[in-house]
XYZ file of C-alpha atoms in Angstrom:
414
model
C -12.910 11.772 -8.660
C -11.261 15.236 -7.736
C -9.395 16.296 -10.585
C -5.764 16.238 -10.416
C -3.554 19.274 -11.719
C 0.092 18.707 -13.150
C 1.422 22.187 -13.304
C 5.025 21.345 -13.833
C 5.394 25.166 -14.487
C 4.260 26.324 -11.355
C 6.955 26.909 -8.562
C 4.631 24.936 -6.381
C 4.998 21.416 -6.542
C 1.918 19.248 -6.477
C 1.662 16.954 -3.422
C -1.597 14.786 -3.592
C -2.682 11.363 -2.283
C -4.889 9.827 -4.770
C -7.167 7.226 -2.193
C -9.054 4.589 -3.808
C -10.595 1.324 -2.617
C -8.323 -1.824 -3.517
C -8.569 -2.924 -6.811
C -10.139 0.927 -7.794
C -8.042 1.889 -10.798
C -5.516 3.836 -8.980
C -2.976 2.468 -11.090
C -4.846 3.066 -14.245
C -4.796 6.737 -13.073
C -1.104 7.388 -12.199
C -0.587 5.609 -16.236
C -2.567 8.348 -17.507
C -0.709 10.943 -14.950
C 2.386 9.774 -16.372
C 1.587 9.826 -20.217
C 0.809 13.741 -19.568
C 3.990 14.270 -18.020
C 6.249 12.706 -20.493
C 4.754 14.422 -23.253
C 5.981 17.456 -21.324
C 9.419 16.037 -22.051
C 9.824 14.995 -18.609
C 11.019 11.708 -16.600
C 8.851 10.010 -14.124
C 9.258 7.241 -11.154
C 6.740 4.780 -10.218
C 7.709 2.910 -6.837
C 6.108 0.295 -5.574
C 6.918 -1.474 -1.805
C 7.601 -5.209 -3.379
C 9.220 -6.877 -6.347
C 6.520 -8.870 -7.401
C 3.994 -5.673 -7.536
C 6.231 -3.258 -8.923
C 6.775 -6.264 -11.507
C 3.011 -6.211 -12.388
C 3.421 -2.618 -12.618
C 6.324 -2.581 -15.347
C 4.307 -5.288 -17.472
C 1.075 -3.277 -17.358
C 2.739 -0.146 -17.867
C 5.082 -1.886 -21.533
C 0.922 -3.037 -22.747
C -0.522 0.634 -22.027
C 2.044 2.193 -23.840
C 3.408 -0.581 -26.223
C 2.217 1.871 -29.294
C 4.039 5.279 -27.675
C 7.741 5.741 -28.132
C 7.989 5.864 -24.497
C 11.286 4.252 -23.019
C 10.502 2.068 -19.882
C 12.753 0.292 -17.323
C 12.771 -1.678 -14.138
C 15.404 -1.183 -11.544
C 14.760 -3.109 -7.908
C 17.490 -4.577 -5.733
C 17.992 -7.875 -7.625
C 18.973 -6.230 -10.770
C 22.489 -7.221 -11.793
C 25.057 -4.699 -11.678
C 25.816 -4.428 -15.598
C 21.902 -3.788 -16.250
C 21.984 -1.105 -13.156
C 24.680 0.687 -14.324
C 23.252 1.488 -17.675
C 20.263 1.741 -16.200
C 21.535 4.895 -14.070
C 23.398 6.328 -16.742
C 20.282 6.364 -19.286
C 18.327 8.061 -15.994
C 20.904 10.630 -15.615
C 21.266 11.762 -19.482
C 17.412 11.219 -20.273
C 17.099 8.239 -22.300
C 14.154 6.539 -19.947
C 11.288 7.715 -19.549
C 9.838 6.046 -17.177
C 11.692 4.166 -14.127
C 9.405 1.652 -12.470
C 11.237 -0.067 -9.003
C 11.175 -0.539 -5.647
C 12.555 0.674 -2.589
C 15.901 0.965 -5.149
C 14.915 4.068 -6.670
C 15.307 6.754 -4.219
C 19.245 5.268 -3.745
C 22.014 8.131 -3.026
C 23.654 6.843 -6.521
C 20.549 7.462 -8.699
C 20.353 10.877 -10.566
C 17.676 12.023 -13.222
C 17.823 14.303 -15.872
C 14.864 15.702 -15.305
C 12.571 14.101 -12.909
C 8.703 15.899 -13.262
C 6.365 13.127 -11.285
C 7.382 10.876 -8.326
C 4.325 8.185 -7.869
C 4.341 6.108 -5.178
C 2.436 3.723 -4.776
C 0.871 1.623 -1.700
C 2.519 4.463 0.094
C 2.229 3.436 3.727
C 4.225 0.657 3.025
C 7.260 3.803 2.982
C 8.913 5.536 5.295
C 8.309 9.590 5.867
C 12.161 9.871 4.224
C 11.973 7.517 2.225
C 9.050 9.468 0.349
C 10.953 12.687 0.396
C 14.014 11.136 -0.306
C 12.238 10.430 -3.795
C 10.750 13.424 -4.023
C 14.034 15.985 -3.992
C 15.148 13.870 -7.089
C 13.619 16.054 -8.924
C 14.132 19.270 -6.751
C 11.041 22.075 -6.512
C 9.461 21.241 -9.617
C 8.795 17.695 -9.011
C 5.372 16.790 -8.612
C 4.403 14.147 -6.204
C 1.509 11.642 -6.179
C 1.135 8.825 -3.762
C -1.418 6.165 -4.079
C -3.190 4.242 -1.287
C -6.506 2.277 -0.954
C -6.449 2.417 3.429
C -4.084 5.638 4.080
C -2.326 5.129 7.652
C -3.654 7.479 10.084
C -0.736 9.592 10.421
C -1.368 10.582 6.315
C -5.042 11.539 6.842
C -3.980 13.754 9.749
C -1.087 15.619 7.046
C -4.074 15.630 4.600
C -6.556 17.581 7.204
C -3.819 19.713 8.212
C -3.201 21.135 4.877
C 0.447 19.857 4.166
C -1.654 17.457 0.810
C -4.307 17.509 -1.484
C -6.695 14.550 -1.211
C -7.992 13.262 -4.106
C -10.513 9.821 -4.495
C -11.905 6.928 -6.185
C -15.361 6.867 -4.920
C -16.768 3.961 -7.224
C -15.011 0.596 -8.010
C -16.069 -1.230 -11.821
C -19.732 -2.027 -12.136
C -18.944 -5.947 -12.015
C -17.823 -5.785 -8.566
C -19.315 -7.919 -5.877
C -18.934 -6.660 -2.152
C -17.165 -9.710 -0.287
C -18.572 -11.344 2.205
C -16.825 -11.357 5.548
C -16.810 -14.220 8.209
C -15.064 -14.950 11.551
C -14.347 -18.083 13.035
C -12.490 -19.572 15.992
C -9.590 -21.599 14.740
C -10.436 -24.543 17.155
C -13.324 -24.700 13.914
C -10.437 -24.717 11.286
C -11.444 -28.109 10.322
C -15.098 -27.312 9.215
C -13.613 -24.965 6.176
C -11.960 -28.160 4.310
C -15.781 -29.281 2.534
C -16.163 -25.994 1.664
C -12.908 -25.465 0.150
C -13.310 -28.633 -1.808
C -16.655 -27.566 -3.078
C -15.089 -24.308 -4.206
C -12.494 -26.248 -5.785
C -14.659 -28.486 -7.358
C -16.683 -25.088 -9.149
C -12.989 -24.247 -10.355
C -12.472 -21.366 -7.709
C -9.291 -20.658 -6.001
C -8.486 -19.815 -2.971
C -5.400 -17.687 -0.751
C -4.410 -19.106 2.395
C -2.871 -16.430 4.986
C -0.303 -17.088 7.674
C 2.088 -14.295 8.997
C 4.802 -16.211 9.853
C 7.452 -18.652 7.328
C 8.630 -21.296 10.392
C 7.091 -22.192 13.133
C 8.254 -20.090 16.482
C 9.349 -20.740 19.861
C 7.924 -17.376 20.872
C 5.308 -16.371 19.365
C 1.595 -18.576 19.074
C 1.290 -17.625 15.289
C 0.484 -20.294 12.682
C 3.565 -20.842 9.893
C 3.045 -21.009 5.962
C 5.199 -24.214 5.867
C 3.280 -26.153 8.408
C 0.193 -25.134 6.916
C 1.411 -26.117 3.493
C 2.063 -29.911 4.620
C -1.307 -29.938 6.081
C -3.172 -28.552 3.793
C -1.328 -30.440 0.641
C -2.174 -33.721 2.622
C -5.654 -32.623 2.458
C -5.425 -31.506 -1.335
C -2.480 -33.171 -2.595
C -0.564 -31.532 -5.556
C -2.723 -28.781 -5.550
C -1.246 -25.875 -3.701
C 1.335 -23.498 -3.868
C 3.363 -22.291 -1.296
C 5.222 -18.585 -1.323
C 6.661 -16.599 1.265
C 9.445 -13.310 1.352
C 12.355 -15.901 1.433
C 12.140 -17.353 -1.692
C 13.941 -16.041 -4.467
C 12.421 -14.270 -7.247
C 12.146 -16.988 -9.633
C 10.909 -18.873 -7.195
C 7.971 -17.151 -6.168
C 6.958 -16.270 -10.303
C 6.797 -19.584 -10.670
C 4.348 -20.016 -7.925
C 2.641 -17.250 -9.222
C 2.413 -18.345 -12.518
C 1.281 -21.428 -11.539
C -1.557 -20.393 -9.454
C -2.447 -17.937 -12.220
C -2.591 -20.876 -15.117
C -4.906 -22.258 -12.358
C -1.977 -25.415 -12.134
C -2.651 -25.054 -8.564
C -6.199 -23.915 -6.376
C -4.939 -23.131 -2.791
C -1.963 -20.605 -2.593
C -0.475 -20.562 0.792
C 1.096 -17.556 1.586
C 2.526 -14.967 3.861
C 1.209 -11.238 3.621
C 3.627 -11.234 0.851
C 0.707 -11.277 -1.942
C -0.952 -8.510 0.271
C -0.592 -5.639 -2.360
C -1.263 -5.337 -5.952
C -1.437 -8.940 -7.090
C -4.524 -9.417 -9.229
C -5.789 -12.808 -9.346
C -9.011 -12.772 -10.921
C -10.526 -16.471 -10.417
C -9.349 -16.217 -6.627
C -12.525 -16.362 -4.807
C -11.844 -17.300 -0.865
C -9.356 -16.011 1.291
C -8.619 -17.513 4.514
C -6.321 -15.533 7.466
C -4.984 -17.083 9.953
C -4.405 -15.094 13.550
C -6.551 -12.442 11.962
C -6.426 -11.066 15.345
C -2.503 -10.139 14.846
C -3.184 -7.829 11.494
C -4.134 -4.343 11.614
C -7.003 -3.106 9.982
C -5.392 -1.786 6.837
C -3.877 -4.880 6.474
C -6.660 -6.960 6.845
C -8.739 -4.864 4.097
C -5.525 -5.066 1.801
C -5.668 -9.045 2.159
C -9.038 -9.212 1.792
C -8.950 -7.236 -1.611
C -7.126 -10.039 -3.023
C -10.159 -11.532 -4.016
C -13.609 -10.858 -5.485
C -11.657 -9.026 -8.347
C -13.465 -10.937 -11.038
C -17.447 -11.646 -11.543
C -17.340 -14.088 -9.103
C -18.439 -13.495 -5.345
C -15.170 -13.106 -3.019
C -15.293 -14.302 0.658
C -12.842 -13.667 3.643
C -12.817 -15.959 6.220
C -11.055 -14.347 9.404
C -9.497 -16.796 11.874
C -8.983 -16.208 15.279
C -8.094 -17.317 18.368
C -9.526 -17.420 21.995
C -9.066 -14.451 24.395
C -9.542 -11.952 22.115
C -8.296 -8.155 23.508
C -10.928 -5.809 23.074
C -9.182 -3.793 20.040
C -8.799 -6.811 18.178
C -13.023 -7.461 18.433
C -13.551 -3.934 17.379
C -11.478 -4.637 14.166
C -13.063 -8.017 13.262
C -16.440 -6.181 13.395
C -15.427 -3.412 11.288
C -14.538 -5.876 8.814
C -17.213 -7.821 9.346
C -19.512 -4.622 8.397
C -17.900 -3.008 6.285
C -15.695 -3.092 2.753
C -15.578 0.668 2.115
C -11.870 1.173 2.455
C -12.119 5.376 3.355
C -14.595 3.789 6.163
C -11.521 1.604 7.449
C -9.335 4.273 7.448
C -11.192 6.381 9.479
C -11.969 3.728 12.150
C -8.327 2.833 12.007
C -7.659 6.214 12.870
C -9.773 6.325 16.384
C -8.312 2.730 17.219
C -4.639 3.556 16.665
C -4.488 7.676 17.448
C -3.234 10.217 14.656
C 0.519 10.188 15.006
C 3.462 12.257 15.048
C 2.451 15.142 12.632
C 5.824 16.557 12.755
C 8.465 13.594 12.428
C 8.244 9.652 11.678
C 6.346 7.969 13.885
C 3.723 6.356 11.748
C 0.723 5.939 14.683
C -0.171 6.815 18.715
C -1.156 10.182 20.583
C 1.589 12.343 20.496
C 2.135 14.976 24.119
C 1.740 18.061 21.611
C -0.950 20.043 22.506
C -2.692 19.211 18.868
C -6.505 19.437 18.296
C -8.538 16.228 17.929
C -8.527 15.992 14.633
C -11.654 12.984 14.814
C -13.839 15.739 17.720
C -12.669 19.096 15.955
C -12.811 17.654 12.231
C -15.015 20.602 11.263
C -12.200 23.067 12.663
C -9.364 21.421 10.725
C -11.388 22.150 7.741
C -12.336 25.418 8.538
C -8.203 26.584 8.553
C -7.659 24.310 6.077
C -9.594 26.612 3.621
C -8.264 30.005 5.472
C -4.575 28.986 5.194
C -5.436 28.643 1.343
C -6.871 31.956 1.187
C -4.099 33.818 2.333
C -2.103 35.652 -0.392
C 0.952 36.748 1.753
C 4.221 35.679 0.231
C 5.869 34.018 3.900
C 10.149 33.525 4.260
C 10.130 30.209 5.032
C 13.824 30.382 5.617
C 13.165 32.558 8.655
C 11.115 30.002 10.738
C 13.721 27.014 9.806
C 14.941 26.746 13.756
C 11.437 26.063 14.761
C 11.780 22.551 12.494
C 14.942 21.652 14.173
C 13.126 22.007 17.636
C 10.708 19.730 16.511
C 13.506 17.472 15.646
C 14.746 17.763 19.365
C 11.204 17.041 20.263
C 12.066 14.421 22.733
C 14.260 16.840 24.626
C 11.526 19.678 24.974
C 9.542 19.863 28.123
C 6.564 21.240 26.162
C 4.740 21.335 29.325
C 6.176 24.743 29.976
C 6.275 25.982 26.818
């Protein structure tokens, strides 16, 4: 792995992506990250994109550092106001150390003391502001890491142009088994049910995927709650259901259960998509696999496998595929190297708007390739570094407020 610098003295702030294949040790990483800042007498913010991973995050982080003095807290949108507002006021006058949340911590109302490293992790599940809104919490000395294990397309393309450093987990832990990757038609959804029982039977257990809660009137998706009463009439009292609308108890109870192994099949939405580490989960089946993106699909998939046992993904599809959604299935199908993904992502979905929020597509700006010309972007990549000229970056500010009329340009004639 590239080695990452802190240099909280430096005027330039650090802006890295740390990429590493699910289940990697990014996490491990930004701990250690975060132990260096602290004892630099500075704050830091983890975020993560759900409740339930920036949970696991908190409880790792109070065992890592249970014999340090440092002061930890959670903050996400459920916390009750009397907690939040002490919460805020030990941010602003320095008493925490570390802030671990969701989407919640880059709120208007929230103020540090002195905010040195803003981790984020799982960071395409963020908005473009959202990350910079996080960021300027800690104004120009306020380093910035964000963590990913398949980078969206439009963050490789910032990463080749210069704008972040790129550093990666190349290996995952010796005991780790590359999972096996099948498709089937769902017409065939009926042949998986002896297998699943003999998995059961060897004390394995397994996720069940759907991407929609109800069943819809518009849309030809299956729903977790019909697939619940099916599958619990094939396995009864043993399987969980969880979705985004339960409540939070609600779903750690689930959790809990499937993790005391009370229950073997966890249906689910792509709710347990991130972060969740379930280490005697050894199948995971998708429904309408055809309807995920790739990134999504890999995330999913790295829900299992993540003990010594050999993880399998069973992807389940429909007829009348579209010729995109083959090309995904195969990649896959062939391959579990997550920076692999990424880049095949990239030539399936386009690079994105470089300059703005759009998140994938081929923009009208006259850009370079950046898949064809690859070898170019590197080539000024490691020119713009060399040059020693000290720019005024205040006097090229109207050029970024074109860009935000963008729409209204005719850059044909420009």
């Amino acid at each position: 792995m590239n080695e990452i610098d802190f240099d909280l003295k430096s005027k330039k702030r650090m802006f890295r992506i740390l990429q590493g294949d699910v289940g990697s040790g990014k996490t491990i990483v930004s701990l250690l990250a975060i132990s260096n800042i602290i004892e630099s007498n500075y704050q830091c913010a983890l975020m993560g994109p759900t409740e339930i991973l920036a949970n696991q995050h908190y409880e790792l982080a109070k065992k890592i550092y249970e014999d340090t003095d440092f002061k930890i807290a959670f903050l996400s949108g459920k916390t009750d106001i009397k907690k939040r507002k002490e919460i805020l006021e030990n941010l602003k006058n320095g008493s925490i150390d570390i802030i671990i949340g969701t989407h919640a911590l880059f709120q208007k109302k929230i103020e540090f003391k002195n905010l040195g490293l803003a981790i984020i992790d799982e960071q395409h599940k963020f908005g473009v502001k959202q990350r910079s809104d996080l960021a300027d919490k800690g104004g120009d000395n306020c380093d910035v890491l964000l963590m990913s294990a398949t980078p969206i397309p439009r963050t490789m393309m910032m990463s080749l142009y210069g704008d972040m450093d790129v550093s990666k987990i190349t290996e995952k832990p010796s005991n780790r088994k590359k999972i096996l990757t099948l498709s089937k038609p769902e017409k065939k959804i009926k042949e998986l049910y002896p297998y699943i029982k003999k998995l059961i039977k060897e004390q394995n257990q397994i996720f069940w995927v759907c991407p929609l809660i109800e069943e819809s009137s518009f849309l030809d998706y299956s729903s977790v709650k019909n697939k619940y009463d099916i599958i619990n009439d094939k396995f009864p009292n043993d399987v969980g259901l969880i979705h985004g609308a339960l409540d939070k108890n609600e779903k750690e109870i689930v959790l809990k259960k499937f993790l005391k192994r009370e229950v073997s099949i966890l249906v689910s939405t792509t709710v347990i998509e991130v972060g969740i580490d379930f280490p005697n989960a050894s199948l995971i089946v998708i429904e309408n696999a055809n309807k995920f993106g790739l990134a999504q699909l890999h995330q999913l998939r790295g829900r299992v496998g993540r003990g010594n046992k050999q993880g399998s993904c069973i992807l389940l599809f429909k007829d009348g595929l579209s010729k995109n959604a083959i090309k995904r299935i195969k990649i896959l199908k062939e391959s579990d190297d997550g920076f692999f993904i990424a880049e095949e992502d990239l030539r399936l979905r386009g690079f994105g708007d470089l300059i703005g929020y759009q998140q994938s597509g081929v923009k009208n700006f006259r850009f370079a390739d950046p898949v064809i010309h690859e070898d170019l972007f590197k080539l000024a990549e490691k020119y713009i570094k060399n040059i020693q000229v000290n720019i005024n970056q205040k006097k090229y500010s109207f050029l970024l407020k074109l860009f935000d009329r963008a729409e209204i340009i005719n850059v044909e004639k420009i």
